[in-house]
Amino acid sequence: MFGLLKLSYHNQFNAAFPDTETLHLAKRLWLESLEAFTPEQIVAGAKRAIKQSEYLPTVHKMLQLCAAGDNGLPEARAAYREACNAPSPKANYHWSHPAVYHAGREANWFFLANNSESVAYPVFAEHYRKICARVLEGEKLPAPEQLRLEDNPGKPLSKEQNAEKLAALRAELDL
């Protein structure tokens, strides 16, 4: 990974890691930070960094890029936009990843719809970060339960039965 970054970001790489001691410290830090990922995911994350950014990535950015790998997790801002733009009922929407749905549900759909992005995004992003961490640790999130209409709605009530039910409801509500 460091070889890819050095070839792609030559001047920035040499400025960030001017000597071997700094490079060894950085490698140790990056190794500890990226230990949840396989070597293949880390190399794929480095390649994504090269494609997406003209600047040498930070450890934080590499965590995001590695997480965006084969597990299909979108970047937090894209996930936020998807959550806000999804039509209701939310459970019936085809989500890019179940983590987006669960983060939106935890952040509260009403809150997301009725607050500005400057207020709602940090709340959503925090929930999304926690859920992504669980996914990266191997947790399988359940897909949202699809809401369906009854297959057999039953036979309509007669007028007498409707009147009885209405009387029972009025009695229950003291009307």
GROMACS .gro file of C-alpha atoms in nm:
model
  175
    1MET     CA    1   0.000   0.000   0.000
    2PHE     CA    2   0.274   0.246   0.091
    3GLY     CA    3   0.444   0.167  -0.241
    4LEU     CA    4   0.127   0.259  -0.430
    5LEU     CA    5   0.090   0.579  -0.230
    6LYS     CA    6   0.456   0.673  -0.281
    7LEU     CA    7   0.434   0.625  -0.658
    8SER     CA    8   0.107   0.814  -0.686
    9TYR     CA    9   0.168   1.098  -0.440
   10HIS     CA   10   0.547   1.126  -0.470
   11ASN     CA   11   0.603   1.484  -0.345
   12GLN     CA   12   0.330   1.471  -0.081
   13PHE     CA   13   0.449   1.130   0.037
   14ASN     CA   14   0.809   1.249   0.075
   15ALA     CA   15   0.695   1.563   0.258
   16ALA     CA   16   0.474   1.361   0.495
   17PHE     CA   17   0.738   1.093   0.560
   18PRO     CA   18   1.077   1.267   0.517
   19ASP     CA   19   1.287   0.999   0.690
   20THR     CA   20   1.272   0.628   0.763
   21GLU     CA   21   1.188   0.678   1.131
   22THR     CA   22   0.878   0.882   1.045
   23LEU     CA   23   0.784   0.626   0.780
   24HIS     CA   24   0.816   0.337   1.030
   25LEU     CA   25   0.603   0.522   1.287
   26ALA     CA   26   0.341   0.594   1.020
   27LYS     CA   27   0.339   0.232   0.907
   28ARG     CA   28   0.287   0.115   1.265
   29LEU     CA   29   0.001   0.364   1.315
   30TRP     CA   30  -0.163   0.268   0.986
   31LEU     CA   31  -0.123  -0.104   1.062
   32GLU     CA   32  -0.296  -0.062   1.399
   33SER     CA   33  -0.570   0.156   1.250
   34LEU     CA   34  -0.641  -0.069   0.953
   35GLU     CA   35  -0.614  -0.404   1.133
   36ALA     CA   36  -0.985  -0.480   1.081
   37PHE     CA   37  -0.929  -0.503   0.705
   38THR     CA   38  -0.767  -0.772   0.494
   39PRO     CA   39  -0.460  -0.682   0.287
   40GLU     CA   40  -0.675  -0.700  -0.026
   41GLN     CA   41  -0.923  -0.449   0.118
   42ILE     CA   42  -0.638  -0.214   0.214
   43VAL     CA   43  -0.484  -0.227  -0.134
   44ALA     CA   44  -0.830  -0.173  -0.287
   45GLY     CA   45  -0.878   0.125  -0.054
   46ALA     CA   46  -0.543   0.269  -0.163
   47LYS     CA   47  -0.642   0.230  -0.528
   48ARG     CA   48  -0.973   0.404  -0.456
   49ALA     CA   49  -0.779   0.689  -0.291
   50ILE     CA   50  -0.564   0.725  -0.602
   51LYS     CA   51  -0.872   0.736  -0.826
   52GLN     CA   52  -1.073   0.974  -0.607
   53SER     CA   53  -0.824   1.221  -0.461
   54GLU     CA   54  -0.528   1.422  -0.574
   55TYR     CA   55  -0.404   1.441  -0.214
   56LEU     CA   56  -0.233   1.182   0.004
   57PRO     CA   57  -0.507   1.025   0.219
   58THR     CA   58  -0.511   1.045   0.596
   59VAL     CA   59  -0.563   0.739   0.814
   60HIS     CA   60  -0.924   0.849   0.865
   61LYS     CA   61  -0.982   0.872   0.489
   62MET     CA   62  -0.819   0.531   0.437
   63LEU     CA   63  -1.056   0.381   0.695
   64GLN     CA   64  -1.348   0.517   0.493
   65LEU     CA   65  -1.204   0.401   0.162
   66CYS     CA   66  -1.133   0.051   0.292
   67ALA     CA   67  -1.481   0.031   0.444
   68ALA     CA   68  -1.635   0.129   0.111
   69GLY     CA   69  -1.498  -0.190  -0.042
   70ASP     CA   70  -1.678  -0.513  -0.116
   71ASN     CA   71  -1.927  -0.467   0.166
   72GLY     CA   72  -2.105  -0.200  -0.041
   73LEU     CA   73  -2.117   0.067   0.230
   74PRO     CA   74  -2.163   0.408   0.070
   75GLU     CA   75  -1.978   0.716   0.197
   76ALA     CA   76  -2.161   0.889   0.486
   77ARG     CA   77  -2.274   1.195   0.287
   78ALA     CA   78  -2.410   0.977   0.005
   79ALA     CA   79  -2.586   0.757   0.262
   80TYR     CA   80  -2.740   1.067   0.423
   81ARG     CA   81  -2.871   1.190   0.087
   82GLU     CA   82  -3.013   0.847   0.011
   83ALA     CA   83  -3.186   0.833   0.350
   84CYS     CA   84  -3.335   1.180   0.308
   85ASN     CA   85  -3.449   1.126  -0.050
   86ALA     CA   86  -3.598   0.778  -0.008
   87PRO     CA   87  -3.976   0.771  -0.047
   88SER     CA   88  -4.212   0.640   0.217
   89PRO     CA   89  -4.270   0.373   0.326
   90LYS     CA   90  -3.896   0.360   0.397
   91ALA     CA   91  -3.894  -0.016   0.455
   92ASN     CA   92  -4.013  -0.079   0.098
   93TYR     CA   93  -3.736   0.128  -0.063
   94HIS     CA   94  -3.449  -0.061  -0.233
   95TRP     CA   95  -3.151   0.056  -0.021
   96SER     CA   96  -2.793   0.056  -0.145
   97HIS     CA   97  -2.704  -0.112   0.187
   98PRO     CA   98  -2.916  -0.203   0.492
   99ALA     CA   99  -2.685   0.015   0.705
  100VAL     CA  100  -2.831   0.326   0.538
  101TYR     CA  101  -3.185   0.224   0.637
  102HIS     CA  102  -3.086   0.136   0.995
  103ALA     CA  103  -2.894   0.463   1.040
  104GLY     CA  104  -3.192   0.660   0.908
  105ARG     CA  105  -3.429   0.476   1.139
  106GLU     CA  106  -3.199   0.534   1.440
  107ALA     CA  107  -3.161   0.902   1.352
  108ASN     CA  108  -3.542   0.922   1.319
  109TRP     CA  109  -3.702   0.972   0.977
  110PHE     CA  110  -3.911   1.265   1.101
  111PHE     CA  111  -3.601   1.437   1.241
  112LEU     CA  112  -3.415   1.394   0.911
  113ALA     CA  113  -3.708   1.526   0.708
  114ASN     CA  114  -3.777   1.829   0.927
  115ASN     CA  115  -3.432   1.965   1.009
  116SER     CA  116  -3.171   2.133   0.797
  117GLU     CA  117  -2.872   1.933   0.679
  118SER     CA  118  -2.643   2.124   0.915
  119VAL     CA  119  -2.847   1.989   1.208
  120ALA     CA  120  -2.953   1.647   1.078
  121TYR     CA  121  -2.636   1.528   0.903
  122PRO     CA  122  -2.413   1.509   1.214
  123VAL     CA  123  -2.677   1.303   1.395
  124PHE     CA  124  -2.720   1.070   1.098
  125ALA     CA  125  -2.343   1.044   1.042
  126GLU     CA  126  -2.282   0.939   1.402
  127HIS     CA  127  -2.545   0.663   1.382
  128TYR     CA  128  -2.411   0.558   1.042
  129ARG     CA  129  -2.052   0.546   1.172
  130LYS     CA  130  -2.154   0.317   1.459
  131ILE     CA  131  -2.355   0.088   1.232
  132CYS     CA  132  -2.071   0.072   0.976
  133ALA     CA  133  -1.830  -0.026   1.254
  134ARG     CA  134  -2.063  -0.311   1.350
  135VAL     CA  135  -2.083  -0.422   0.985
  136LEU     CA  136  -1.704  -0.415   0.955
  137GLU     CA  137  -1.682  -0.634   1.264
  138GLY     CA  138  -1.891  -0.892   1.081
  139GLU     CA  139  -2.246  -0.820   1.197
  140LYS     CA  140  -2.510  -0.897   0.936
  141LEU     CA  141  -2.782  -0.635   0.938
  142PRO     CA  142  -3.132  -0.757   0.862
  143ALA     CA  143  -3.297  -0.612   0.555
  144PRO     CA  144  -3.589  -0.382   0.637
  145GLU     CA  145  -3.911  -0.573   0.687
  146GLN     CA  146  -4.125  -0.507   0.382
  147LEU     CA  147  -4.471  -0.372   0.459
  148ARG     CA  148  -4.741  -0.564   0.276
  149LEU     CA  149  -5.115  -0.544   0.248
  150GLU     CA  150  -5.318  -0.834   0.381
  151ASP     CA  151  -5.353  -1.119   0.135
  152ASN     CA  152  -5.698  -1.200   0.271
  153PRO     CA  153  -5.865  -0.884   0.399
  154GLY     CA  154  -6.166  -1.080   0.520
  155LYS     CA  155  -6.537  -1.042   0.464
  156PRO     CA  156  -6.686  -0.693   0.518
  157LEU     CA  157  -6.898  -0.654   0.831
  158SER     CA  158  -7.275  -0.619   0.807
  159LYS     CA  159  -7.447  -0.297   0.911
  160GLU     CA  160  -7.551  -0.454   1.241
  161GLN     CA  161  -7.195  -0.569   1.315
  162ASN     CA  162  -7.060  -0.224   1.226
  163ALA     CA  163  -7.316  -0.064   1.460
  164GLU     CA  164  -7.216  -0.303   1.742
  165LYS     CA  165  -6.845  -0.229   1.693
  166LEU     CA  166  -6.914   0.147   1.685
  167ALA     CA  167  -7.118   0.123   2.007
  168ALA     CA  168  -6.839  -0.075   2.175
  169LEU     CA  169  -6.582   0.183   2.065
  170ARG     CA  170  -6.798   0.470   2.194
  171ALA     CA  171  -6.842   0.291   2.526
  172GLU     CA  172  -6.468   0.231   2.549
  173LEU     CA  173  -6.398   0.601   2.483
  174ASP     CA  174  -6.681   0.722   2.708
  175LEU     CA  175  -6.853   0.912   2.426
   0.00000   0.00000   0.00000
